[in-house]
CSV table of C-alpha atoms in Angstrom, one decimal:
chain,number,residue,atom,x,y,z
U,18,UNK,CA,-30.6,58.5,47.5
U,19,UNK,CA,-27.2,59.5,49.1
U,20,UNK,CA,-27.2,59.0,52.6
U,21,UNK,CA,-27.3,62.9,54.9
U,22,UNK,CA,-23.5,61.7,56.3
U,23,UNK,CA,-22.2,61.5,52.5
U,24,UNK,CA,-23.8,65.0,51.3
U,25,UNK,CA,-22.5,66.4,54.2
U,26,UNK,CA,-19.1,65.3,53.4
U,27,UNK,CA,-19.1,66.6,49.8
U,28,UNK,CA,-20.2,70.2,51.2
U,29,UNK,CA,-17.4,70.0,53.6
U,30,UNK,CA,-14.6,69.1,50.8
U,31,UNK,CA,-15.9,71.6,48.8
U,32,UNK,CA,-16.0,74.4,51.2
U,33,UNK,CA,-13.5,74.1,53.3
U,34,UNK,CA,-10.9,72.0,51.5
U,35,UNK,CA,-10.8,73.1,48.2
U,36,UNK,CA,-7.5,71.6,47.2
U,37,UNK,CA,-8.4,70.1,44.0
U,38,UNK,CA,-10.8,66.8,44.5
U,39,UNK,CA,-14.1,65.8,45.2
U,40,UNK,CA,-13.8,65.9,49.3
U,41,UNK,CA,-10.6,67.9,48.9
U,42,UNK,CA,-8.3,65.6,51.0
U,43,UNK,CA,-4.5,65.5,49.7
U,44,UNK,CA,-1.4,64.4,51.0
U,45,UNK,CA,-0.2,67.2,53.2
U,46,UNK,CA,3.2,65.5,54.1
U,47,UNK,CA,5.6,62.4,54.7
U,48,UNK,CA,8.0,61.7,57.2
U,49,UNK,CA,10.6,58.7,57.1
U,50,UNK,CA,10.9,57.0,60.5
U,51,UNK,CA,13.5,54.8,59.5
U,52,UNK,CA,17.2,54.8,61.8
U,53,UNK,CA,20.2,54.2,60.5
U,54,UNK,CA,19.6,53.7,56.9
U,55,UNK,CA,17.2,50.4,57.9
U,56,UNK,CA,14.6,49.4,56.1
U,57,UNK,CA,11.2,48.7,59.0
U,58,UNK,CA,7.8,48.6,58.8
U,59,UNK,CA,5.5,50.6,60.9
U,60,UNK,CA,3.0,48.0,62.5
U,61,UNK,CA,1.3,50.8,64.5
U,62,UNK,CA,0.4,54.5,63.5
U,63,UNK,CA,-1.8,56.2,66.1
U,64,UNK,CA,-2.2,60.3,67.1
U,65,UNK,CA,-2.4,61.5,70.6
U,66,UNK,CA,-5.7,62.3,72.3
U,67,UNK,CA,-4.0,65.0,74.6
U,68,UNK,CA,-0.9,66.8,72.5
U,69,UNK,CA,-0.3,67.2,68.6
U,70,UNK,CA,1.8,64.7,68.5
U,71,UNK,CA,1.9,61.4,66.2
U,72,UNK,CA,3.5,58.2,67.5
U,73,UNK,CA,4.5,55.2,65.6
U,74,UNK,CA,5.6,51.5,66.0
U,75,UNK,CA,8.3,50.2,63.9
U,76,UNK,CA,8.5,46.3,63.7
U,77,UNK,CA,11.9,46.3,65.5
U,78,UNK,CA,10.3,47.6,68.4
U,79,UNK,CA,11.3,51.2,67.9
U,80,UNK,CA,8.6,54.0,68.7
U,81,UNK,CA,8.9,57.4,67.2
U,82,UNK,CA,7.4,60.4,68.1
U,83,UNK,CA,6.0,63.4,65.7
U,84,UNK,CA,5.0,66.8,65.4
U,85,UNK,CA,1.3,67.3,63.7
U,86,UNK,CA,1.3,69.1,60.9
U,87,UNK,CA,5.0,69.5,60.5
U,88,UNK,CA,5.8,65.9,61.1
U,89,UNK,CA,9.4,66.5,62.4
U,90,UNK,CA,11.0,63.9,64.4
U,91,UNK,CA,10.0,64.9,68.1
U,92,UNK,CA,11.5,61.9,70.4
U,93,UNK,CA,12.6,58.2,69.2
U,94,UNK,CA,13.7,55.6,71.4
U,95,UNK,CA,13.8,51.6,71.3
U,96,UNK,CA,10.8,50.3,73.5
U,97,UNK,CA,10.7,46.4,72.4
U,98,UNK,CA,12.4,43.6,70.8
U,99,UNK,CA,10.1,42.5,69.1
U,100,UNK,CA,7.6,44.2,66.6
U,101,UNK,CA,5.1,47.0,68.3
U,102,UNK,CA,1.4,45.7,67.9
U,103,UNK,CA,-0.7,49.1,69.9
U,104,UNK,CA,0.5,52.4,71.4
U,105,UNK,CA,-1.8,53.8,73.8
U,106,UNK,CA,-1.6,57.1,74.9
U,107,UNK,CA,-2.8,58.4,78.1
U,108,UNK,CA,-2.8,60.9,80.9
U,109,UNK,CA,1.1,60.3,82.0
U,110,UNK,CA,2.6,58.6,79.0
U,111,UNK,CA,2.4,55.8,76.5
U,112,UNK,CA,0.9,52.2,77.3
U,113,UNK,CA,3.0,49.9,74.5
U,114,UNK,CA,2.6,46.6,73.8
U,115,UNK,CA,4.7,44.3,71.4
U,116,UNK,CA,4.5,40.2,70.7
U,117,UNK,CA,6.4,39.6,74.3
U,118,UNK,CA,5.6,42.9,76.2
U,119,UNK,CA,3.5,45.6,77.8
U,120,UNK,CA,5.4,48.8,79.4
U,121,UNK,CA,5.0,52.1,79.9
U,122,UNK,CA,7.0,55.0,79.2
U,123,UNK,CA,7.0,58.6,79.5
U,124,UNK,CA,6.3,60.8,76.0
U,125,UNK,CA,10.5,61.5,76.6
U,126,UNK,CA,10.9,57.4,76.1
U,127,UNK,CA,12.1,56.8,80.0
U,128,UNK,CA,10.9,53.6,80.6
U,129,UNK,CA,8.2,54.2,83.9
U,130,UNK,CA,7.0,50.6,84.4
U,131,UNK,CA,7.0,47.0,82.7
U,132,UNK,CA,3.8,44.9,83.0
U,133,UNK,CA,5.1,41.3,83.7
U,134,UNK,CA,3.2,37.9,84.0
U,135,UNK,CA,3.6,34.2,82.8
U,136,UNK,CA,0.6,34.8,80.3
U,137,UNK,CA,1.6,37.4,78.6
U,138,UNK,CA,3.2,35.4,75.5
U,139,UNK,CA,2.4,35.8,72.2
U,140,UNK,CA,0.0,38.4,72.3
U,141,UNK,CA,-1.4,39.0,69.3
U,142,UNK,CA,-3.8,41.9,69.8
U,143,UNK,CA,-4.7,44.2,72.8
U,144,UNK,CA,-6.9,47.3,73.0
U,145,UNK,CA,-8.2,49.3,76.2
U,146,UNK,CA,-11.8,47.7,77.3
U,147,UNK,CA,-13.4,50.9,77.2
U,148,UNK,CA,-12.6,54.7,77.9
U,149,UNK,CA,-13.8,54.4,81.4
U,150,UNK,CA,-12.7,51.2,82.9
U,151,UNK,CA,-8.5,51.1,83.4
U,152,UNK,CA,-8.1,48.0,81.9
U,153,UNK,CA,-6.1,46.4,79.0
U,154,UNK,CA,-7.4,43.3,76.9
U,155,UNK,CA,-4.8,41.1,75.8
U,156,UNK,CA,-5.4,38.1,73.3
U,157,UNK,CA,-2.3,35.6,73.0
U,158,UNK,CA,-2.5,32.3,70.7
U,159,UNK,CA,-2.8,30.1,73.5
U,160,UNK,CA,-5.7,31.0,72.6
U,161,UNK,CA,-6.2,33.0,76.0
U,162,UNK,CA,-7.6,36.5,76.9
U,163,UNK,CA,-6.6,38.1,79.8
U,164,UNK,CA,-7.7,41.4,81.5
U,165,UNK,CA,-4.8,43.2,83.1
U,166,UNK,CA,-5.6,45.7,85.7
U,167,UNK,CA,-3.0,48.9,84.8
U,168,UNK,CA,-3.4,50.1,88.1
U,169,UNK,CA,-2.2,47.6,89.6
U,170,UNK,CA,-0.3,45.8,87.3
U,171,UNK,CA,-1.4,42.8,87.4
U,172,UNK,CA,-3.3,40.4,85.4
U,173,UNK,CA,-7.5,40.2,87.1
U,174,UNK,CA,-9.1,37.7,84.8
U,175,UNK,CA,-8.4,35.4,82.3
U,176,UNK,CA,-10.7,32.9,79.9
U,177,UNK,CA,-10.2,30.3,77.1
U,178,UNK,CA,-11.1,31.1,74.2
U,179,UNK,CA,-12.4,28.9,71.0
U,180,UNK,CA,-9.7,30.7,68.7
U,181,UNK,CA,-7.4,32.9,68.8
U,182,UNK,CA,-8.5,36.7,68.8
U,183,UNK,CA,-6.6,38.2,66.0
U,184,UNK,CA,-8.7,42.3,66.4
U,185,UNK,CA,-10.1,43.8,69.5
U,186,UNK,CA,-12.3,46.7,70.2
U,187,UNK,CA,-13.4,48.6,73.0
U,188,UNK,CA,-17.3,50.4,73.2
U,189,UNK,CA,-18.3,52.8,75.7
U,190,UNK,CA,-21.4,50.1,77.0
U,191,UNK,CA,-19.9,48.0,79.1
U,192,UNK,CA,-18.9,45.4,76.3
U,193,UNK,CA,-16.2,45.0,73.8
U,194,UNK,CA,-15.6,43.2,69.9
U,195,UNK,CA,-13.5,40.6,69.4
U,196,UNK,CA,-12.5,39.2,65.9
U,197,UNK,CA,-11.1,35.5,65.8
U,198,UNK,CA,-8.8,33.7,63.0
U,199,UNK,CA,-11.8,31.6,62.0
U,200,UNK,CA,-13.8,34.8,60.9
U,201,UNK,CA,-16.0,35.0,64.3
U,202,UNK,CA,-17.1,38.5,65.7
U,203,UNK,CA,-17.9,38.6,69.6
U,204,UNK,CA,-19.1,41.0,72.4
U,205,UNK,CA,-17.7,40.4,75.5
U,206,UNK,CA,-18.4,41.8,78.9
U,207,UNK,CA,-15.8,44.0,79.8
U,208,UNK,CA,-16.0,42.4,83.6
U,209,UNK,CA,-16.3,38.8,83.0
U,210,UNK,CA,-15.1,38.6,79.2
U,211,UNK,CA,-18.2,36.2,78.9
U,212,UNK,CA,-19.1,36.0,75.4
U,213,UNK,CA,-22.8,38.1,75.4
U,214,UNK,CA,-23.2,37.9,70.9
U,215,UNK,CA,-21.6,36.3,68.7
U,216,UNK,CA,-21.9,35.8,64.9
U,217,UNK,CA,-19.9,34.9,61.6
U,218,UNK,CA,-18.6,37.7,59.9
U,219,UNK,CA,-16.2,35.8,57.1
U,220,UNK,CA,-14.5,32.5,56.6
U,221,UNK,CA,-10.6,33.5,57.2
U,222,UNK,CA,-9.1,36.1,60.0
U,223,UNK,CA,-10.5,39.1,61.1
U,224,UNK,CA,-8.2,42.1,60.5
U,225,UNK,CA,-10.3,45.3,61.6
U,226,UNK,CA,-13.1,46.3,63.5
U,227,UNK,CA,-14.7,49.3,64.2
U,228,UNK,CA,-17.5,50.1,66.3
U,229,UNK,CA,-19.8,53.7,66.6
U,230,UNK,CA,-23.5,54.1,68.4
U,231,UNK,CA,-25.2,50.7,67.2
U,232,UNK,CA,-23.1,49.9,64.5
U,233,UNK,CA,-19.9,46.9,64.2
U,234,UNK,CA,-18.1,46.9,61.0
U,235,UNK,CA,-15.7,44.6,60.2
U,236,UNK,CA,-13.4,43.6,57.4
U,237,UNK,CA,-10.8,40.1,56.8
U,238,UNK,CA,-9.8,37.5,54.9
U,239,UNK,CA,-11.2,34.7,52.9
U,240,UNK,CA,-10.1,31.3,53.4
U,241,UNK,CA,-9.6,28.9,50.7
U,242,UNK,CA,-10.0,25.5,52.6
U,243,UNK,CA,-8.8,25.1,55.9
U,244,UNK,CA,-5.7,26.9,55.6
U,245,UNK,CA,-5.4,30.6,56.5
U,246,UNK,CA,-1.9,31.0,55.2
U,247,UNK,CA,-3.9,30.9,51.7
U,248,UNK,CA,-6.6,33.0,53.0
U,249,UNK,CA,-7.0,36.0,50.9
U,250,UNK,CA,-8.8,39.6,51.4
U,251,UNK,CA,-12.6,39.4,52.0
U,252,UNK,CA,-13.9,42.0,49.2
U,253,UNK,CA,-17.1,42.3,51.3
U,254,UNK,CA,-17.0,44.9,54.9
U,255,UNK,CA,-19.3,43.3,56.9
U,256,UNK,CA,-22.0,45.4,59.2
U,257,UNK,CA,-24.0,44.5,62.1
U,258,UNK,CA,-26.2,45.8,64.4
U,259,UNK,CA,-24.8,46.0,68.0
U,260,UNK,CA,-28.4,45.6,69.5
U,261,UNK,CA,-28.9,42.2,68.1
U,262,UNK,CA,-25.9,41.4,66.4
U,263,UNK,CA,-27.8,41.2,63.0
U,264,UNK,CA,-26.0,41.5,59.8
U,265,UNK,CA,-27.0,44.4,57.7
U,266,UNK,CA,-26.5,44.6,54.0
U,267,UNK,CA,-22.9,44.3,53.4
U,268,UNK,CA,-20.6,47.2,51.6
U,269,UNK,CA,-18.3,46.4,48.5
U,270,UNK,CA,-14.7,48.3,47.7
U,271,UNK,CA,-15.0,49.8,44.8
U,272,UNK,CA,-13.1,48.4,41.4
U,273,UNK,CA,-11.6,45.2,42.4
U,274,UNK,CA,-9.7,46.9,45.6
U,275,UNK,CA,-9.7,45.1,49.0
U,276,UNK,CA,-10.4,46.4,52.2
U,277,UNK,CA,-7.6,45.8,55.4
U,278,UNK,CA,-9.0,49.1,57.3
U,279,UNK,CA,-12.1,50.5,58.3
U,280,UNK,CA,-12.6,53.3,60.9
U,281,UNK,CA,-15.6,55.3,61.2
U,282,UNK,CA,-15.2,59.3,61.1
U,283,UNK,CA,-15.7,60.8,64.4
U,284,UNK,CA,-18.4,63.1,63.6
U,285,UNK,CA,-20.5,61.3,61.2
U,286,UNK,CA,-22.6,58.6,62.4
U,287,UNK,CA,-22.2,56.1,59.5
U,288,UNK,CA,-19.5,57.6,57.2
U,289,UNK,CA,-16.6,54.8,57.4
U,290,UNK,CA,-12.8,55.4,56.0
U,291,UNK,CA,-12.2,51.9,54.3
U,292,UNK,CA,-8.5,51.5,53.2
U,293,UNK,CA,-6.7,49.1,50.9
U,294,UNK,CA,-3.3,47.2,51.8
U,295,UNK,CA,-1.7,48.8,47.9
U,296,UNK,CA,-2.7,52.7,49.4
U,297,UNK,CA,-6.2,52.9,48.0
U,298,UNK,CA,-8.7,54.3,50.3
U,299,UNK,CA,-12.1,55.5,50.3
U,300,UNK,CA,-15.1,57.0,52.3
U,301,UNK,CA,-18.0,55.3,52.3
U,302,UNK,CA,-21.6,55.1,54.3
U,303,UNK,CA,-22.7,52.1,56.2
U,304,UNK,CA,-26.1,53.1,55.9
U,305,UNK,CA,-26.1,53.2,52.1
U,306,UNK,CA,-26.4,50.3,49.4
U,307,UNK,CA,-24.6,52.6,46.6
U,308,UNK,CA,-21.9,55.0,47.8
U,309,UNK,CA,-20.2,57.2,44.4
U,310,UNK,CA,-16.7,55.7,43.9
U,311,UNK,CA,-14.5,58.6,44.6
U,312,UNK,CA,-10.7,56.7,45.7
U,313,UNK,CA,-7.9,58.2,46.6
U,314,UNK,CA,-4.3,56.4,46.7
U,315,UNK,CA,-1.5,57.2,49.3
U,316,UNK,CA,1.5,58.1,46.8
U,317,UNK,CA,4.6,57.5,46.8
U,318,UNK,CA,4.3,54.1,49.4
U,319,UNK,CA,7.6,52.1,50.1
U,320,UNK,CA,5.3,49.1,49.9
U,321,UNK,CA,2.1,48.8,51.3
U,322,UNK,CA,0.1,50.2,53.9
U,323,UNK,CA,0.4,48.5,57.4
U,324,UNK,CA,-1.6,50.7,59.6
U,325,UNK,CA,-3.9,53.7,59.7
U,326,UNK,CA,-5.5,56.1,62.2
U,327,UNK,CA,-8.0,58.9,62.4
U,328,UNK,CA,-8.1,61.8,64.2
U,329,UNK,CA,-10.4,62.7,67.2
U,330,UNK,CA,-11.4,66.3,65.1
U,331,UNK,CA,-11.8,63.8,61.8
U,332,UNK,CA,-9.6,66.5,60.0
U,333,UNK,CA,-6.1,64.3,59.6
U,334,UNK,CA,-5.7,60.8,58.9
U,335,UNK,CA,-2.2,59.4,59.2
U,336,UNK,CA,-1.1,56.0,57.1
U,337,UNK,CA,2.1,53.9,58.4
U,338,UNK,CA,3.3,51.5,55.6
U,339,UNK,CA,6.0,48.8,55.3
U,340,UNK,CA,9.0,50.9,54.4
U,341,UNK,CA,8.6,53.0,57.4
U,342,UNK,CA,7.5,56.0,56.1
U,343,UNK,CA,3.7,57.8,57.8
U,344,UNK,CA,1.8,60.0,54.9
U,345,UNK,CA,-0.6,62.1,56.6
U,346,UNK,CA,-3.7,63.4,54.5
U,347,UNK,CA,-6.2,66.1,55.6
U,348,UNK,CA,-8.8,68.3,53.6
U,349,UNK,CA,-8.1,71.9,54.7
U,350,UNK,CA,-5.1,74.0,55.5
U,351,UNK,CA,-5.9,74.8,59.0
U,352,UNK,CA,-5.9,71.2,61.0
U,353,UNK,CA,-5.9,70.0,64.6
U,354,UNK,CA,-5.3,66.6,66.2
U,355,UNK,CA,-7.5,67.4,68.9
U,356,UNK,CA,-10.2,70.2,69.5
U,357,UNK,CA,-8.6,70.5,72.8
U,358,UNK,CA,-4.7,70.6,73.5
U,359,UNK,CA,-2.4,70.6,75.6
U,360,UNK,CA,1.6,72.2,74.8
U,361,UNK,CA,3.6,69.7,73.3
U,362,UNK,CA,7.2,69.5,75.3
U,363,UNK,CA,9.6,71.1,72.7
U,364,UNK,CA,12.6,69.4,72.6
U,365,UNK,CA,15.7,70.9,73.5
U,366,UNK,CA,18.0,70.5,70.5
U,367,UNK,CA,22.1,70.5,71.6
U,368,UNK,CA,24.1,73.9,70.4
U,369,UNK,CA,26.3,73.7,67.6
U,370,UNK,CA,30.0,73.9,67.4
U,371,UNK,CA,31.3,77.1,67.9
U,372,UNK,CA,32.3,78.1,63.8
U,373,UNK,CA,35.4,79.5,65.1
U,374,UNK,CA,38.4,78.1,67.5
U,375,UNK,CA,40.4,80.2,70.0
U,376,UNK,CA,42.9,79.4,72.7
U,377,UNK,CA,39.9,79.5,75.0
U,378,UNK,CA,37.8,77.0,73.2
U,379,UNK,CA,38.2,73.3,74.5
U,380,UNK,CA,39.6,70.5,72.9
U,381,UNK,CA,36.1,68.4,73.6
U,382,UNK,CA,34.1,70.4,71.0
U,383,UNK,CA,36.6,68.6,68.1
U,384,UNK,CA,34.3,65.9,67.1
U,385,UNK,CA,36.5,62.5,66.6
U,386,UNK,CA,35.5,59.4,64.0
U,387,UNK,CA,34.7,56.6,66.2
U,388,UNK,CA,37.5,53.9,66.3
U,389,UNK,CA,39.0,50.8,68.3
U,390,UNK,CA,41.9,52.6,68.9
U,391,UNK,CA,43.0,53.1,72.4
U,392,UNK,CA,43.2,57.1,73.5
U,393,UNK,CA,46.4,59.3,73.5
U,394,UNK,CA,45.2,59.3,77.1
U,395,UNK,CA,45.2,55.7,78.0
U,396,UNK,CA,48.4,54.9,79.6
U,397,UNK,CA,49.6,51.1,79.5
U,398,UNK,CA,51.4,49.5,82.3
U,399,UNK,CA,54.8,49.9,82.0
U,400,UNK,CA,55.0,54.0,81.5
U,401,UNK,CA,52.6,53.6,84.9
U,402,UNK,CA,54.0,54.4,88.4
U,403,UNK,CA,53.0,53.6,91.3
U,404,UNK,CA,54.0,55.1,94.7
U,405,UNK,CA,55.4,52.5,97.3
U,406,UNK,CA,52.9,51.5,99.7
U,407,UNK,CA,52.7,53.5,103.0
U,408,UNK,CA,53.8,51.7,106.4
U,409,UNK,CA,54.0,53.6,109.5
């Protein structure tokens, strides 16, 4: 029997999508974030809960900023030195964090504040602690997490942990998920990051979590002996139940793929979008032993897929892979990031060169090669002169 989520997901892609598959989700575009004729990969992919606008992370620390639907280049601007790791969009701009730093910028890319402290080296994953509570959880490979008060910018609490936290997620009950390296899943407090569950989930790193109502999926690596550089993909997504951190039965990918992603549709209470690092993706129910196996595959990747994101409506998803290029997929014509929007900024473009010169027109509008030269303008020494020092 096919679980209510799933046949309520084939109606949908019938009816409303009809663009020629089973759910009826396509490719509706693609957009190249790269600068400069370099090659980067986009570490970070996420949409914004308050504009239609989609923001990326580059691994050179560049952020880039697009228009839904459209997916022209809105705003770009170098916010690290390192590679991006989350972009966190809020109220009055963009909380960013990379490998060495946490700052915030306005949507423009003005640079409003820069979170400092001595821990904050090495972070490997960080994630708000919940929708309510103002604070950011940062894990670094000390292995430390820290709890770092926005507000105030500072750092409030911080605790040892057994192993480096390589995935966090926030919930909306006061606690939050953390995945290790060693293939441990945890709920913290969001107050006293105290450890409240905790259970084995897979033998290598954790590299996704999701979490919705009572349910934690999770998907990672394999470890073949005690090394995870070796580790390879764990075939098997992993569900628990938040209540008692029991492990239900677990989900397979379908023909040989292996899972990297899973995020759970926003409004279906078990239906999970589980995506493969070579583009493949699928949606599947958490609730169900047997799901049909309908894939779909991102075309025309320049390599493989490095990050992924749902929309709050559920109608877009948006995939970031290693060649810097986004693909974002929906399954109608008509689609929104957000039910409720606010006006995206439109950028004001510069005017073009006037197509005709007159004697009024100035000599600035010429546009000159760039070159070492000095300027007819810049005068040397000798054909310089100076008027004689006044003494009264």
């Amino acid at each position: 029997m096919m679980n209510m989520d799933m046949s309520m997901m084939h109606s949908m892609g019938h009816d409303i999508g009809g663009m020629g598959n089973s759910f009826g989700w396509t490719e509706w575009g693609a957009a190249d974030c790269n600068v400069s004729n370099r090659q980067s990969s986009l570490q970070c992919v996420t949409f914004d809960p308050l504009k239609e606008l989609i923001w990326t992370g580059s691994d050179d620390g560049r952020l880039t900023c697009l228009y839904n639907g459209s997916l022209e280049r809105r705003v770009f601007f170098r916010a690290h030195s390192s590679p991006v790791l989350e972009i966190i969009p809020i109220l009055n701009g963009l909380i960013n964090v990379s490998q060495q730093n946490v700052r915030f910028h306005s949507r423009g890319g003005s640079v409003v504040t820069e979170f400092k402290s001595d821990h904050l080296k090495d972070i490997r994953a960080a994630q708000l602690a919940d929708q309510y509570q103002p604070d950011l959880i940062l894990s670094t490979s000390a292995p430390n997490l820290l709890s770092y008060d926005i507000a105030a910018t500072k750092t409030t609490l911080e605790v040892v942990t057994d192993e480096a936290i390589s995935a966090i997620q926030g919930s909306s009950r006061g606690l939050f998920a953390c995945g290790s390296f060693n293939g441990t899943v945890e709920l913290r407090d969001t107050r006293t990051l105290k450890v409240e569950h905790k259970s084995s989930a897979h033998t290598g790193p954790i590299s996704d979590i999701t979490i919705k109502q009572d349910k934690l999926v999770t998907c990672g690596y394999a470890s073949a002996g005690n090394s995870y550089s070796a580790a390879r993909l764990d075939p098997m997504i992993r569900v628990f139940d938040i209540r008692t951190m029991r492990q239900l039965p677990p989900l397979s990918f379908p023909l040989g793929g292996m899972p990297l992603f899973v995020r759970f549709l926003p409004h279906f209470s078990s239906t999970l979008l589980v995506v493969s690092p070579n583009g493949a993706f699928q949606f599947m129910d958490a609730e169900a032993l047997y799901t049909a196996p309908t894939v779909y595959n991102v075309e025309n990747m320049q390599g493989f897929i490095e990050s992924v994101c749902v929309s709050s409506t559920g109608e877009t998803v948006i995939f970031g892979d290693s060649g810097g290029v986004v693909h974002q997929w929906t399954d109608r014509q008509l689609f929104t990031v957000n039910t409720y929007s606010t006006p995206a900024d439109m950028v004001t473009l510069p005017q073009p060169l006037p197509y005709r010169f007159d004697a009024s027109t100035p000599l600035s509008y010429v546009p000159l090669p760039e070159s070492g030269d000095a300027l007819c303008s810049t005068w040397i020494d000798q054909r310089t002169f100076r008027p004689p020092a006044y003494h009264p």
